[in-house]
Amino acid sequence: MKMKGMLLASLTLLSGAVMLTACSANQRKASDSKTLYLMQTGDILSLDNSNQANLTQWNVLEQSMEGMYRAGKNGKLIPAMATSIVKPTNSGRTYTYHLRKNARWSNGDPVTAQDFVTSWRRSTAPTSKSGYNYIFTGIKNAEQISAGKMPPSSLGVRALDRHTLRVDLEYAMPYFNKMMVMPAFFPQNTGYVKKFGDKYGTNSARVACNGAFKVKGWTGTNDKWSLTPNTHYYDRKNIRMDKMVMQIVKDSNTAHQLFQENKLDDAQITGTTAQGLQKNKNLMHLTRGGVYYLRMNLAENRAFSNKNLRHAVYLALDRNELAKKVLSDGSTASGTYVARKLATDPTTGRDFATEMTPSETFNMKKAKELWNKGMKELGKSSVTLDLVTDDQTVSKNVGQFVQSKVETNFKGAKVNVESVPSKSSSGKVSNGDFDMNLTLWLADFANPVSDFDVLSSSNPQNYGKYNSPAYDSQLAQARRNGNDKKAFWQNMRNAQQLLNDDMPVVPLYTMTESHLVNPKLSGVLYHSVGETDYTRAYFK
């Protein structure tokens, strides 16, 4: 998802000051004082981090798995499976991790270096379905393995002994340690992988957990499950909750109601629900390092293979109106693929997204001119566009906003909005069965590269089929320039300018979450980049 060269983006927490109507979420039964009730906005597709990757899965893995490090306050790295923060050798190309000897899986097995080797080899293999093969680029032979040109066993990662892992890179990656907090790099219990094969992670009984909690009761399809403490966890003394209960809630009104009824301790709200609660004393704003955008399908048989039509849509959408009147949850307009406040360009001292935002982000007159020009170039008088979203209420609302603006202002345009469950929308998008797709990219670390890699021509998540040799070249140069700050950030600016010119994605708004939070809940680490960590939570 994202790179950083640097500091993680800052977290913004804002609170209103009005009284909460109905029940107060701090009234809990004494017997329930160590149970944390949480929601997720989408389905889990798998617990196998080699074969799926979505926000709900990663949110669950954040509570139940650990990599070499955890992200602490302000994103500071904290040793987890590793005993210390490793300094690379060999001119920044070799990392040698020493694993803690008291780390164990939830079934009692020791966590070994081989468990990391097992996971990373599975994730880089061409058979991996997570879409995250690319994140291993830079590790020796990773790209060739994902392309099917070399076997997974040739990956530059090996267990020197039971508790020592060596990683060899093809070039220096100063941000490599930061990436170790990502679920993509979590280990997998080698015995479970061998035992369950293709069924590994398809339900909670087919996965072992090495984090603070273990997942229980997820069948592979149900919308409610729990997490209980991993009794073998090395830091068990600092885990204060007896249980986390998670359920899928896709509607903001429902989330609000559950919070009022004390059935949620942290409820995410959007749209009109959020708008009406902006002065609620329990409201918290969490600014995230991600951008919601329209992924455009650039395939030759699709309308948006025409650049003028893509630019027309970009200029026809009033992002401020969308943020203030449709979302009303604190989200802000975004004119670039990279989120504001994700990273500061150290060579200019400016916020990267701000300095790279096009001079024009809304111009309906010009949008209509570009639309008419593009339609003429395609030789068409009308076009029907399929806009695919998931079935969350907020996604439906954004889809209707885009539909209205396009159909109202562009001659011959018809937009079909298909709001379907995550599994169905993922299938349609991966099969190229869309013209526009409302989606989110949440940076994994605070550097534009984390975002840009997804749009490279070889990236498995480049479902819009953007193919620009010039863009790919900038990313390739950036990899070689990892230790040359001036050259690296010039590559970053060049890459964003190419996106501004080609418009393969239409940015809409920066992700800002509105949460209703139990005022007694404490110890939660809300990260602007990465997933929220509830493992050390407790009630005051």
Coordinates of C-alpha atoms in Angstrom, one line a residue:
M1 CA 0.0 0.0 0.0
K2 CA 2.3 2.7 0.8
M3 CA 5.8 3.8 1.4
K4 CA 7.3 6.3 3.6
G5 CA 10.7 7.6 3.6
M6 CA 10.0 8.8 6.8
L7 CA 7.6 9.8 9.5
L8 CA 4.1 8.2 9.6
A9 CA 1.3 10.6 8.9
S10 CA -0.2 12.4 11.9
L11 CA -3.4 11.3 13.5
T12 CA -6.1 13.9 14.0
L13 CA -8.5 13.3 16.8
L14 CA -11.3 15.9 17.2
S15 CA -14.1 15.8 19.8
G16 CA -17.3 17.8 19.9
A17 CA -19.1 18.9 23.1
V18 CA -22.7 18.1 23.1
M19 CA -24.8 15.7 25.1
L20 CA -25.5 12.2 23.8
T21 CA -29.1 11.3 23.4
A22 CA -30.6 7.9 24.4
C23 CA -28.4 5.5 26.3
S24 CA -24.8 6.3 27.3
A25 CA -22.3 3.8 25.9
N26 CA -20.4 3.9 29.2
Q27 CA -23.1 2.0 31.1
R28 CA -22.0 -1.6 31.0
K29 CA -22.8 -4.7 33.0
A30 CA -20.0 -5.6 35.5
S31 CA -19.8 -9.1 33.9
D32 CA -19.2 -7.5 30.5
S33 CA -16.4 -5.1 31.7
K34 CA -13.7 -7.0 29.9
T35 CA -15.5 -7.6 26.5
L36 CA -14.9 -5.2 23.7
Y37 CA -17.6 -4.9 21.1
L38 CA -16.3 -3.9 17.6
M39 CA -17.7 -3.6 14.1
Q40 CA -16.3 -4.1 10.6
T41 CA -17.8 -2.6 7.5
G42 CA -17.1 -5.5 5.1
D43 CA -16.8 -9.3 5.0
I44 CA -13.7 -11.3 5.8
L45 CA -12.7 -13.1 2.6
S46 CA -10.0 -15.3 4.2
L47 CA -7.6 -15.3 7.2
D48 CA -4.8 -16.5 4.8
N49 CA -2.7 -13.3 4.1
S50 CA -1.2 -15.0 1.1
N51 CA -4.5 -15.5 -0.7
Q52 CA -6.7 -12.5 0.2
A53 CA -6.2 -8.9 1.3
N54 CA -9.0 -6.5 2.4
L55 CA -9.5 -4.1 5.2
T56 CA -11.6 -6.4 7.4
Q57 CA -9.2 -9.3 7.1
W58 CA -6.2 -7.0 7.9
N59 CA -8.1 -5.4 10.9
V60 CA -8.7 -8.9 12.3
L61 CA -5.1 -10.0 11.6
E62 CA -3.9 -6.9 13.4
Q63 CA -5.4 -8.2 16.6
S64 CA -4.4 -11.8 16.2
M65 CA -1.1 -11.9 14.4
E66 CA 2.3 -10.1 14.6
G67 CA 5.3 -9.7 12.3
M68 CA 8.8 -8.6 13.3
Y69 CA 7.4 -5.4 14.8
R70 CA 4.3 -3.7 16.0
A71 CA 3.4 0.0 15.4
G72 CA 3.3 1.9 18.6
K73 CA 2.3 5.4 19.4
N74 CA 2.9 7.7 16.4
G75 CA 3.9 4.7 14.3
K76 CA 7.1 4.1 16.3
L77 CA 8.3 0.5 15.7
I78 CA 8.1 -1.8 18.7
P79 CA 9.9 -5.3 18.6
A80 CA 7.3 -8.1 18.3
M81 CA 8.6 -11.3 16.9
A82 CA 12.0 -9.7 16.5
T83 CA 14.0 -9.0 19.6
S84 CA 15.2 -5.6 18.4
I85 CA 15.0 -3.0 15.6
V86 CA 17.5 -4.4 13.0
K87 CA 20.0 -2.2 11.3
P88 CA 20.8 -3.4 7.8
T89 CA 24.3 -4.4 6.6
N90 CA 25.8 -4.9 3.2
S91 CA 25.1 -1.3 2.1
G92 CA 21.5 -1.6 3.3
R93 CA 20.8 -4.8 1.4
T94 CA 20.8 -7.4 4.2
Y95 CA 18.6 -7.6 7.2
T96 CA 19.2 -10.3 9.9
Y97 CA 16.3 -10.7 12.3
H98 CA 16.7 -12.5 15.6
L99 CA 13.3 -13.9 16.8
R100 CA 12.3 -14.0 20.5
K101 CA 12.5 -17.5 21.8
N102 CA 9.4 -17.2 23.9
A103 CA 7.1 -16.4 20.9
R104 CA 4.5 -19.1 20.4
W105 CA 1.5 -19.8 18.2
S106 CA -2.0 -20.2 19.8
N107 CA -1.6 -24.0 19.5
G108 CA 1.6 -23.9 21.5
D109 CA 4.1 -24.3 18.6
P110 CA 7.1 -22.0 18.8
V111 CA 7.2 -19.2 16.2
T112 CA 10.3 -20.0 14.0
A113 CA 12.2 -18.3 11.2
Q114 CA 10.8 -21.0 8.9
D115 CA 7.3 -19.7 9.5
F116 CA 8.3 -16.4 7.9
V117 CA 9.9 -18.2 5.0
T118 CA 6.8 -20.2 4.5
S119 CA 4.5 -17.2 4.5
W120 CA 6.7 -15.0 2.2
R121 CA 7.3 -17.7 -0.3
R122 CA 3.5 -18.4 -0.5
S123 CA 2.8 -14.7 -0.9
T124 CA 5.3 -14.1 -3.7
A125 CA 4.3 -17.3 -5.6
P126 CA 2.4 -16.7 -8.9
T127 CA -0.4 -18.8 -7.4
S128 CA -1.0 -16.2 -4.6
K129 CA -4.3 -14.5 -4.9
S130 CA -3.8 -11.7 -2.4
G131 CA -2.8 -9.1 -5.0
Y132 CA 0.1 -8.3 -2.7
N133 CA 2.9 -10.1 -4.5
Y134 CA 4.3 -6.8 -5.6
I135 CA 4.9 -5.6 -2.0
F136 CA 7.8 -8.1 -1.8
T137 CA 9.5 -6.4 -4.8
G138 CA 13.0 -5.5 -3.7
I139 CA 13.6 -8.8 -1.9
K140 CA 16.0 -10.9 -4.0
N141 CA 14.2 -12.7 -6.9
A142 CA 10.7 -11.7 -5.7
E143 CA 9.6 -10.2 -9.1
Q144 CA 10.9 -13.2 -11.1
I145 CA 9.1 -15.6 -8.7
S146 CA 5.8 -13.7 -9.0
A147 CA 6.2 -13.8 -12.8
G148 CA 6.7 -17.5 -12.7
K149 CA 10.3 -17.3 -13.9
M150 CA 11.9 -18.7 -10.7
P151 CA 10.7 -21.0 -8.0
P152 CA 9.5 -19.6 -4.6
S153 CA 12.5 -21.4 -3.0
S154 CA 14.8 -18.9 -4.6
L155 CA 13.3 -15.9 -2.7
G156 CA 16.0 -14.0 -0.8
V157 CA 14.8 -15.0 2.6
R158 CA 16.1 -18.0 4.6
A159 CA 16.1 -19.4 8.1
L160 CA 19.8 -19.5 9.3
D161 CA 18.5 -21.4 12.3
R162 CA 15.3 -21.8 14.3
H163 CA 15.3 -18.2 15.5
T164 CA 17.3 -16.3 12.9
L165 CA 16.0 -15.0 9.6
R166 CA 18.1 -13.4 6.9
V167 CA 16.6 -11.2 4.2
D168 CA 18.6 -10.2 1.1
L169 CA 17.5 -7.3 -1.0
E170 CA 18.3 -6.4 -4.5
Y171 CA 18.8 -2.7 -3.6
A172 CA 18.7 -0.6 -0.5
M173 CA 15.2 0.0 0.9
P174 CA 15.5 2.5 3.8
Y175 CA 11.8 1.9 4.6
F176 CA 12.0 -1.9 4.7
N177 CA 11.7 -2.2 8.5
K178 CA 8.6 0.0 8.4
M179 CA 7.0 -2.6 6.1
M180 CA 7.3 -5.3 8.7
V181 CA 4.2 -4.1 10.5
M182 CA 2.1 -4.9 7.5
P183 CA -0.1 -8.1 7.7
A184 CA 1.4 -9.1 4.3
F185 CA 4.6 -9.8 6.1
F186 CA 3.1 -11.8 9.0
P187 CA 4.3 -15.4 9.5
Q188 CA 2.2 -18.5 9.0
N189 CA 2.3 -21.6 11.1
T190 CA 4.2 -24.0 8.8
G191 CA 2.5 -27.1 10.3
Y192 CA -1.0 -25.6 9.7
V193 CA -0.1 -24.7 6.1
K194 CA 1.1 -28.2 5.4
K195 CA -1.9 -29.7 7.2
F196 CA -4.7 -27.7 5.5
G197 CA -3.1 -26.8 2.2
D198 CA -5.5 -24.8 0.0
K199 CA -8.0 -24.7 2.9
Y200 CA -5.6 -22.9 5.2
G201 CA -7.2 -19.8 6.6
T202 CA -10.7 -20.5 5.2
N203 CA -12.1 -20.5 8.7
S204 CA -10.8 -19.8 12.2
A205 CA -10.1 -23.5 13.0
R206 CA -7.7 -23.7 10.1
V207 CA -5.3 -21.0 11.2
A208 CA -3.0 -20.6 14.3
C209 CA -2.4 -17.1 15.7
N210 CA 0.8 -15.7 17.1
G211 CA -0.6 -12.4 18.3
A212 CA -2.3 -11.2 21.4
F213 CA -5.6 -12.8 20.5
K214 CA -6.8 -15.8 18.5
V215 CA -9.9 -15.8 16.2
K216 CA -12.8 -18.0 17.2
G217 CA -16.1 -18.8 15.5
W218 CA -15.5 -17.5 12.0
T219 CA -16.9 -20.2 9.7
G220 CA -15.8 -18.6 6.5
T221 CA -19.2 -16.9 5.7
N222 CA -20.7 -15.7 9.0
D223 CA -20.9 -12.0 9.9
K224 CA -20.1 -12.3 13.6
W225 CA -17.1 -13.8 15.4
S226 CA -14.9 -13.3 18.5
L227 CA -11.3 -13.1 19.5
T228 CA -10.0 -14.5 22.8
P229 CA -6.6 -14.1 24.4
N230 CA -3.7 -16.3 23.1
T231 CA -2.6 -17.9 26.3
H232 CA 0.8 -18.5 24.8
Y233 CA 1.4 -14.9 23.9
Y234 CA 4.8 -13.6 25.1
D235 CA 3.3 -10.3 26.5
R236 CA 0.1 -11.9 28.0
K237 CA 0.5 -9.8 31.2
N238 CA -0.3 -6.6 29.3
I239 CA -3.5 -8.0 27.7
R240 CA -6.5 -6.8 29.7
M241 CA -9.5 -7.8 27.6
D242 CA -11.0 -11.2 28.0
K243 CA -12.7 -11.1 24.6
M244 CA -13.3 -9.0 21.5
V245 CA -16.6 -9.5 19.7
M246 CA -16.7 -8.4 16.1
Q247 CA -19.7 -8.1 13.7
I248 CA -20.2 -6.8 10.2
V249 CA -22.2 -3.6 10.2
K250 CA -22.6 -1.9 6.8
D251 CA -25.2 0.7 7.6
S252 CA -24.4 3.8 9.7
N253 CA -27.8 4.1 11.3
T254 CA -27.5 0.5 12.5
A255 CA -24.0 1.3 13.8
H256 CA -25.3 4.3 15.7
Q257 CA -28.2 2.3 17.2
L258 CA -25.9 -0.5 18.3
F259 CA -23.7 2.1 20.0
Q260 CA -26.6 3.7 21.8
E261 CA -27.7 0.2 23.0
N262 CA -24.2 -0.5 24.4
K263 CA -23.7 -3.2 21.8
L264 CA -20.7 -1.5 20.2
D265 CA -17.8 0.3 21.9
D266 CA -16.4 1.8 18.7
A267 CA -18.9 2.5 15.9
Q268 CA -17.9 3.9 12.5
I269 CA -20.5 6.3 11.0
T270 CA -20.9 8.1 7.8
G271 CA -23.3 10.2 5.7
T272 CA -26.4 11.8 7.2
T273 CA -25.8 9.8 10.4
A274 CA -22.4 11.3 10.9
Q275 CA -23.7 14.8 9.9
G276 CA -26.2 14.8 12.7
L277 CA -23.7 13.7 15.3
Q278 CA -20.7 16.0 14.6
K279 CA -21.2 17.7 18.0
N280 CA -21.7 14.4 19.9
K281 CA -19.4 14.3 22.9
N282 CA -18.4 10.7 22.0
L283 CA -17.4 11.5 18.4
M284 CA -13.8 11.1 17.3
H285 CA -12.4 11.9 13.9
L286 CA -9.6 9.7 12.6
T287 CA -7.7 11.1 9.6
R288 CA -6.3 8.2 7.6
G289 CA -3.6 8.0 4.9
G290 CA -5.9 6.8 2.2
V291 CA -7.9 8.1 -0.7
Y292 CA -11.2 6.9 -2.1
Y293 CA -11.2 7.1 -5.8
L294 CA -12.8 5.9 -9.0
R295 CA -10.7 3.2 -10.7
M296 CA -11.2 3.7 -14.4
N297 CA -11.1 0.7 -16.8
L298 CA -8.7 1.6 -19.5
A299 CA -9.1 -1.7 -21.5
E300 CA -9.4 -1.1 -25.3
N301 CA -13.0 -2.1 -25.5
R302 CA -14.0 0.3 -22.7
A303 CA -15.1 3.9 -23.0
F304 CA -12.4 5.1 -20.6
S305 CA -9.7 4.0 -22.8
N306 CA -10.2 7.6 -24.0
K307 CA -8.2 10.0 -21.9
N308 CA -10.5 13.0 -22.6
L309 CA -13.4 11.1 -21.1
R310 CA -11.4 10.3 -18.0
H311 CA -10.4 14.0 -17.5
A312 CA -14.0 15.0 -18.1
V313 CA -15.2 12.9 -15.2
Y314 CA -12.4 14.3 -13.0
L315 CA -13.4 17.9 -13.7
A316 CA -17.2 17.2 -13.4
L317 CA -17.1 16.1 -9.8
D318 CA -17.2 18.8 -7.1
R319 CA -15.3 17.0 -4.4
N320 CA -16.1 19.7 -1.8
E321 CA -19.8 19.1 -2.3
L322 CA -19.3 15.3 -2.0
A323 CA -17.3 15.7 1.2
K324 CA -19.6 18.2 2.9
K325 CA -23.0 17.2 1.7
V326 CA -22.9 13.5 0.9
L327 CA -20.2 12.2 3.3
S328 CA -20.5 14.7 6.1
D329 CA -18.1 12.7 8.3
G330 CA -15.0 14.9 8.3
S331 CA -13.6 13.6 5.0
T332 CA -12.0 16.2 2.8
A333 CA -11.7 16.6 -1.0
S334 CA -8.8 15.0 -2.6
G335 CA -7.4 16.0 -6.0
T336 CA -4.5 13.5 -6.0
Y337 CA -4.1 9.8 -5.7
V338 CA -1.8 10.3 -2.7
A339 CA -3.6 11.5 0.5
R340 CA -2.9 14.8 2.0
K341 CA -0.7 14.7 5.1
L342 CA 0.6 11.3 4.2
A343 CA 4.1 12.5 3.5
T344 CA 6.1 15.7 3.4
D345 CA 8.4 16.2 0.4
P346 CA 11.7 16.7 2.3
T347 CA 13.3 18.5 -0.7
T348 CA 10.6 21.2 -0.7
G349 CA 9.3 21.1 2.8
R350 CA 5.7 20.9 1.4
D351 CA 3.0 18.3 1.9
F352 CA 3.4 16.1 -1.2
A353 CA -0.3 15.8 -2.1
T354 CA -0.8 19.6 -1.8
E355 CA 2.2 20.5 -4.0
M356 CA 1.1 18.0 -6.7
T357 CA -2.7 18.8 -6.8
P358 CA -3.7 20.0 -10.3
S359 CA -4.5 23.7 -10.6
E360 CA -8.0 22.7 -11.7
T361 CA -10.0 20.1 -9.9
F362 CA -13.6 21.2 -10.8
N363 CA -14.6 23.0 -14.1
M364 CA -17.9 21.9 -15.5
K365 CA -17.6 23.9 -18.7
K366 CA -14.2 22.3 -19.6
A367 CA -15.5 18.9 -18.5
K368 CA -18.3 19.1 -21.0
E369 CA -15.9 20.2 -23.8
L370 CA -13.6 17.2 -23.0
W371 CA -16.5 14.8 -22.9
N372 CA -17.8 15.9 -26.3
K373 CA -14.3 15.7 -27.7
G374 CA -13.8 12.2 -26.3
M375 CA -17.1 10.9 -27.6
K376 CA -16.3 12.2 -31.0
E377 CA -12.9 10.5 -30.9
L378 CA -14.7 7.2 -30.0
G379 CA -17.2 7.8 -32.8
K380 CA -20.1 7.4 -30.3
S381 CA -23.2 9.4 -29.5
S382 CA -24.1 7.6 -26.3
V383 CA -22.4 5.3 -23.8
T384 CA -23.5 3.2 -20.9
L385 CA -21.1 3.0 -18.0
D386 CA -21.0 0.4 -15.2
L387 CA -20.0 1.8 -11.8
V388 CA -19.3 -1.0 -9.3
T389 CA -19.3 -0.4 -5.6
D390 CA -19.6 -2.5 -2.5
D391 CA -22.9 -2.5 -0.6
Q392 CA -22.1 -0.2 2.3
T393 CA -24.5 2.6 2.6
V394 CA -21.8 5.2 2.1
S395 CA -20.6 3.5 -1.1
K396 CA -24.1 3.5 -2.5
N397 CA -24.4 7.3 -1.7
V398 CA -21.1 8.1 -3.4
G399 CA -22.1 6.0 -6.4
Q400 CA -25.4 7.9 -6.7
F401 CA -23.5 11.2 -6.5
V402 CA -21.2 10.2 -9.4
Q403 CA -24.2 8.8 -11.4
S404 CA -26.1 12.1 -11.0
K405 CA -23.2 14.3 -12.0
V406 CA -22.3 12.3 -15.1
E407 CA -25.8 11.7 -16.4
T408 CA -26.9 15.3 -15.7
N409 CA -24.0 17.0 -17.4
F410 CA -22.7 14.7 -20.1
K411 CA -24.7 14.2 -23.3
G412 CA -25.4 10.6 -24.1
A413 CA -24.1 9.3 -20.8
K414 CA -25.9 6.6 -18.8
V415 CA -24.4 5.2 -15.5
N416 CA -25.5 1.9 -14.0
V417 CA -24.6 1.7 -10.3
E418 CA -24.0 -1.8 -9.1
S419 CA -23.7 -2.0 -5.3
V420 CA -23.0 -5.5 -4.4
P421 CA -21.3 -7.4 -1.5
S422 CA -17.5 -7.2 -1.3
K423 CA -17.0 -10.7 -2.6
S424 CA -19.1 -10.0 -5.7
S425 CA -17.6 -6.5 -6.3
S426 CA -14.1 -7.9 -6.0
G427 CA -14.9 -10.6 -8.5
K428 CA -16.3 -8.2 -11.1
V429 CA -13.4 -5.9 -10.8
S430 CA -10.7 -8.6 -11.0
N431 CA -12.5 -9.9 -14.1
G432 CA -12.5 -6.4 -15.7
D433 CA -16.3 -6.3 -15.6
F434 CA -16.6 -2.6 -14.9
D435 CA -16.1 0.9 -16.3
M436 CA -15.7 2.7 -13.0
N437 CA -15.1 1.2 -9.6
L438 CA -15.3 3.0 -6.3
T439 CA -12.4 1.8 -4.2
L440 CA -10.0 2.9 -1.5
W441 CA -6.2 2.6 -1.3
L442 CA -5.0 3.0 2.3
A443 CA -1.2 3.6 2.5
D444 CA 0.8 0.9 4.3
F445 CA 3.5 3.3 5.2
A446 CA 3.9 7.1 4.8
N447 CA 5.6 7.4 1.4
P448 CA 4.0 8.0 -2.0
V449 CA 5.6 4.9 -3.4
S450 CA 3.3 2.8 -1.3
D451 CA 0.4 4.2 -3.4
F452 CA 2.2 4.4 -6.7
D453 CA 3.3 0.8 -6.9
V454 CA -0.3 -0.3 -7.3
L455 CA -0.6 1.4 -10.6
S456 CA 2.5 0.0 -12.2
S457 CA 1.8 -2.1 -15.3
S458 CA 2.9 -5.4 -13.7
N459 CA 1.0 -4.9 -10.4
P460 CA -1.6 -7.6 -9.9
Q461 CA -4.0 -5.0 -8.3
N462 CA -3.8 -2.8 -11.4
Y463 CA -7.3 -3.9 -12.4
G464 CA -7.8 -0.7 -14.5
K465 CA -5.0 -1.8 -16.9
Y466 CA -3.0 1.4 -16.7
N467 CA 0.1 0.8 -18.8
S468 CA 2.6 3.7 -19.0
P469 CA 6.3 2.9 -19.7
A470 CA 7.1 6.4 -18.5
Y471 CA 5.3 5.8 -15.2
D472 CA 6.9 2.4 -14.7
S473 CA 10.3 4.0 -15.5
Q474 CA 9.9 6.6 -12.7
L475 CA 9.1 3.9 -10.2
A476 CA 12.1 1.8 -11.3
Q477 CA 14.4 4.8 -11.0
A478 CA 13.0 5.5 -7.5
R479 CA 13.9 2.0 -6.4
R480 CA 17.5 2.6 -7.5
N481 CA 17.5 6.0 -5.8
G482 CA 16.4 4.8 -2.4
N483 CA 19.4 6.4 -0.7
D484 CA 19.4 9.5 -2.9
K485 CA 16.8 11.8 -1.3
K486 CA 16.8 14.5 -4.0
A487 CA 16.5 12.0 -6.9
F488 CA 14.0 9.8 -5.2
W489 CA 11.5 12.7 -4.5
Q490 CA 11.9 14.0 -8.0
N491 CA 10.8 10.5 -9.2
M492 CA 7.8 10.8 -6.9
R493 CA 6.8 14.2 -8.3
N494 CA 7.3 12.9 -11.9
A495 CA 5.1 9.9 -11.2
Q496 CA 2.3 11.9 -9.7
Q497 CA 2.4 14.4 -12.6
L498 CA 2.0 11.5 -15.0
L499 CA -1.1 10.4 -13.1
N500 CA -2.4 13.9 -13.3
D501 CA -1.8 13.9 -17.1
D502 CA -3.1 10.4 -17.8
M503 CA -5.9 10.2 -15.1
P504 CA -6.1 6.4 -14.8
V505 CA -7.8 7.0 -11.4
V506 CA -10.1 9.8 -10.4
P507 CA -9.4 10.8 -6.7
L508 CA -12.4 11.8 -4.7
Y509 CA -11.8 12.3 -1.0
T510 CA -9.3 11.6 1.7
M511 CA -10.4 9.0 4.2
T512 CA -11.5 10.4 7.5
E513 CA -13.4 8.1 9.8
S514 CA -16.0 9.3 12.3
H515 CA -16.1 7.0 15.3
L516 CA -18.5 7.0 18.2
V517 CA -16.3 5.7 21.0
N518 CA -17.2 4.5 24.5
P519 CA -15.7 7.2 26.7
K520 CA -14.3 4.6 29.1
L521 CA -12.3 2.8 26.3
S522 CA -8.6 3.4 26.6
G523 CA -5.3 1.9 25.3
V524 CA -6.4 1.8 21.7
L525 CA -3.7 2.8 19.1
Y526 CA -5.5 4.6 16.2
H527 CA -3.0 4.7 13.3
S528 CA -3.4 7.1 10.3
V529 CA -1.4 4.5 8.4
G530 CA -2.1 0.9 8.9
E531 CA -4.8 -0.8 11.1
T532 CA -6.2 0.2 14.5
D533 CA -4.6 -1.9 17.3
Y534 CA -7.1 -2.9 20.1
T535 CA -4.8 -5.5 21.7
R536 CA -3.9 -3.4 24.7
A537 CA -7.4 -1.8 25.1
Y538 CA -9.1 -1.6 28.5
F539 CA -12.0 0.2 30.2
K540 CA -11.2 2.9 32.6

